[in-house]
Short mmCIF file of C-alpha atoms in Angstrom, two decimals:
data_model
loop_
_atom_site.label_atom_id
_atom_site.label_comp_id
_atom_site.label_asym_id
_atom_site.label_seq_id
_atom_site.Cartn_x
_atom_site.Cartn_y
_atom_site.Cartn_z
CA MET A 371 -13.28 157.16 77.43
CA SER A 372 -10.16 155.46 79.01
CA LEU A 373 -7.70 152.98 77.56
CA HIS A 374 -6.33 150.22 79.72
CA LEU A 375 -3.52 147.67 79.59
CA LEU A 376 -3.91 143.93 80.02
CA LYS A 377 -1.08 141.92 81.60
CA LEU A 378 -0.46 138.33 82.82
CA CYS A 379 0.38 138.06 86.41
CA VAL A 380 2.91 135.18 86.42
CA GLY A 381 3.69 133.29 89.55
CA VAL A 382 0.56 134.48 91.49
CA ASP A 383 -2.39 132.12 92.43
CA ALA A 384 -4.77 134.78 93.92
CA ILE A 385 -5.43 138.47 94.32
CA GLU A 386 -4.25 138.13 97.87
CA ASP A 387 -0.79 136.93 96.74
CA LEU A 388 -0.34 139.83 94.48
CA GLN A 389 -1.30 142.19 97.13
CA ALA A 390 1.16 140.68 99.61
CA TRP A 391 3.90 140.96 97.00
CA ILE A 392 3.01 144.67 96.45
CA ASP A 393 3.08 145.30 100.23
CA PHE A 394 6.31 143.34 100.64
CA ARG A 395 8.08 145.27 97.88
CA LEU A 396 6.88 148.71 99.13
CA GLU A 397 8.25 147.94 102.64
CA GLU A 398 11.53 146.95 101.18
CA LYS A 399 11.75 150.29 99.38
CA ARG A 400 10.79 152.09 102.54
CA THR A 401 13.36 150.31 104.62
CA ARG A 402 16.11 151.05 101.99
CA GLY A 403 15.06 154.70 101.97
CA GLU A 404 14.09 154.56 98.30
CA PRO A 405 10.89 156.36 96.89
CA VAL A 406 7.91 154.28 97.99
CA GLU A 407 6.06 153.75 94.79
CA GLN A 408 4.94 150.55 92.88
CA TYR A 409 5.94 149.96 89.35
CA HIS A 410 5.88 147.14 86.83
CA THR A 411 8.90 147.00 84.31
CA THR A 412 8.12 146.01 80.80
CA ARG A 413 10.20 145.93 77.63
CA MET A 414 7.66 147.41 75.28
CA ILE A 415 6.72 151.05 75.69
CA PRO A 416 3.03 151.85 75.12
CA THR A 417 2.60 154.34 72.34
CA ARG A 418 -0.92 155.45 73.39
CA ARG A 419 0.39 157.07 76.58
CA ASP A 420 -2.10 159.97 76.84
CA GLU A 421 -5.08 157.74 76.51
CA LEU A 422 -3.67 155.37 79.17
CA LEU A 423 -2.96 158.14 81.64
CA GLY A 424 -6.48 159.67 81.13
CA GLY A 425 -7.97 157.28 83.79
CA GLY A 426 -6.63 153.95 82.58
CA SER A 427 -5.71 150.95 84.60
CA LEU A 428 -3.58 147.87 84.35
CA TYR A 429 -5.69 144.74 84.42
CA TRP A 430 -4.06 141.59 85.78
CA VAL A 431 -4.82 138.21 84.30
CA ILE A 432 -4.36 135.68 87.29
CA LYS A 433 -4.60 131.86 86.47
CA GLY A 434 -6.31 132.59 83.10
CA THR A 435 -8.87 135.18 84.38
CA ILE A 436 -8.87 138.91 84.67
CA GLN A 437 -9.29 139.37 88.49
CA ALA A 438 -7.98 142.76 89.46
CA ARG A 439 -6.79 146.09 88.30
CA GLN A 440 -4.57 148.85 89.46
CA HIS A 441 -4.82 152.59 88.40
CA LEU A 442 -2.06 153.63 86.07
CA LEU A 443 -0.38 156.71 87.34
CA ASP A 444 2.60 157.20 85.01
CA ILE A 445 4.63 155.58 82.12
CA ARG A 446 8.39 156.19 82.53
CA PRO A 447 10.55 155.06 79.58
CA PHE A 448 14.16 154.30 80.42
CA THR A 449 17.27 152.38 79.00
CA ASP A 450 18.51 149.69 81.12
CA THR A 451 22.42 148.89 81.81
CA SER A 452 22.42 146.68 78.70
CA GLY A 453 21.12 149.34 76.45
CA VAL A 454 17.68 147.98 76.07
CA LYS A 455 14.78 150.44 76.05
CA ARG A 456 12.21 149.54 78.74
CA CYS A 457 9.47 151.40 80.77
CA HIS A 458 8.17 151.45 84.32
CA LEU A 459 4.46 151.39 84.51
CA VAL A 460 3.90 153.23 87.68
CA LEU A 461 0.75 151.84 89.66
CA GLU A 462 -1.36 152.88 92.42
CA PRO A 463 -0.47 150.13 94.99
CA VAL A 464 -4.15 149.18 95.62
CA LEU A 465 -5.82 146.20 93.86
CA HIS A 466 -9.46 146.54 92.75
CA PRO A 467 -11.12 143.19 92.41
CA THR A 468 -12.94 142.83 89.08
CA ARG A 469 -15.73 140.63 87.72
CA PRO A 470 -13.82 137.53 86.62
CA GLN A 471 -13.27 137.41 82.83
CA PRO A 472 -11.42 134.55 81.22
CA ARG A 473 -8.35 135.19 78.96
CA ARG A 474 -6.12 133.03 77.00
CA PRO A 475 -2.44 133.29 77.56
CA PHE A 476 -0.42 135.99 75.47
CA GLN A 477 2.95 137.53 75.71
CA GLY A 478 3.71 141.09 76.87
CA TRP A 479 0.56 143.32 77.41
CA ARG A 480 -2.47 144.20 75.34
CA TYR A 481 -4.54 147.28 75.06
CA LEU A 482 -8.07 146.90 76.63
CA THR A 483 -10.94 149.39 75.94
CA ASP A 484 -13.45 150.32 78.43
CA GLU A 485 -16.12 148.34 76.68
CA ASP A 486 -14.08 145.20 76.96
CA ALA A 487 -12.85 145.77 80.58
CA PRO A 488 -14.67 143.91 83.39
CA ALA A 489 -16.47 146.05 85.99
CA ASP A 490 -15.24 146.23 89.50
CA ILE A 491 -16.88 143.68 91.88
CA ARG A 492 -17.35 146.33 94.47
CA ARG A 493 -19.55 148.33 92.11
CA LEU A 494 -21.49 145.32 91.13
CA SER A 495 -22.40 143.78 94.37
CA GLY A 496 -20.77 145.57 97.27
CA GLY A 497 -18.60 142.42 97.68
CA GLY A 498 -15.17 143.95 97.63
CA ASP A 499 -14.08 142.10 100.81
CA ILE A 500 -15.15 138.60 99.73
CA PRO A 501 -12.43 135.96 100.25
CA GLU A 502 -10.77 134.75 96.81
CA ALA A 503 -11.99 131.17 97.12
CA MET A 504 -15.55 132.42 97.69
CA ARG A 505 -15.41 134.92 94.80
CA ARG A 506 -14.36 132.20 92.33
CA GLU A 507 -17.17 129.99 93.49
CA LEU A 508 -19.73 132.75 93.18
CA ALA A 509 -18.41 133.46 89.71
CA GLU A 510 -18.70 129.85 88.64
CA LEU A 511 -22.28 129.97 89.74
CA CYS A 512 -22.73 133.17 87.75
CA LEU A 513 -23.82 135.05 91.04
CA ILE A 514 -21.20 137.69 90.45
#
């Protein structure tokens, strides 16, 4: 059984916005000749590393709802230039839309068990390519 992380995605209105940001940042790295990998920097370092890297994902809360996830590839602790310990959560740069699940605001990240994690939409209905507005409307009607 995998363990996952849950994180608020601040400044993003839809899954498409997050994917565009990921693509933009990866292209920037490619242009600068840096390693082309996506990561999210966080201050707290997860202590349950082995459980997370055994098939875990980072689930994104967008506008108060879990809407997507990314496979978690690595957790790399480091110390920044100010001497503060942080870590990079290295992520697969592909978003997997999930069944919408409301979440209240919180700070940092939270652990999420398999039982509490929403299923991927693609597995539920074959609707992985549904536009975001239609996906929200179908969710409100309890059709996905």
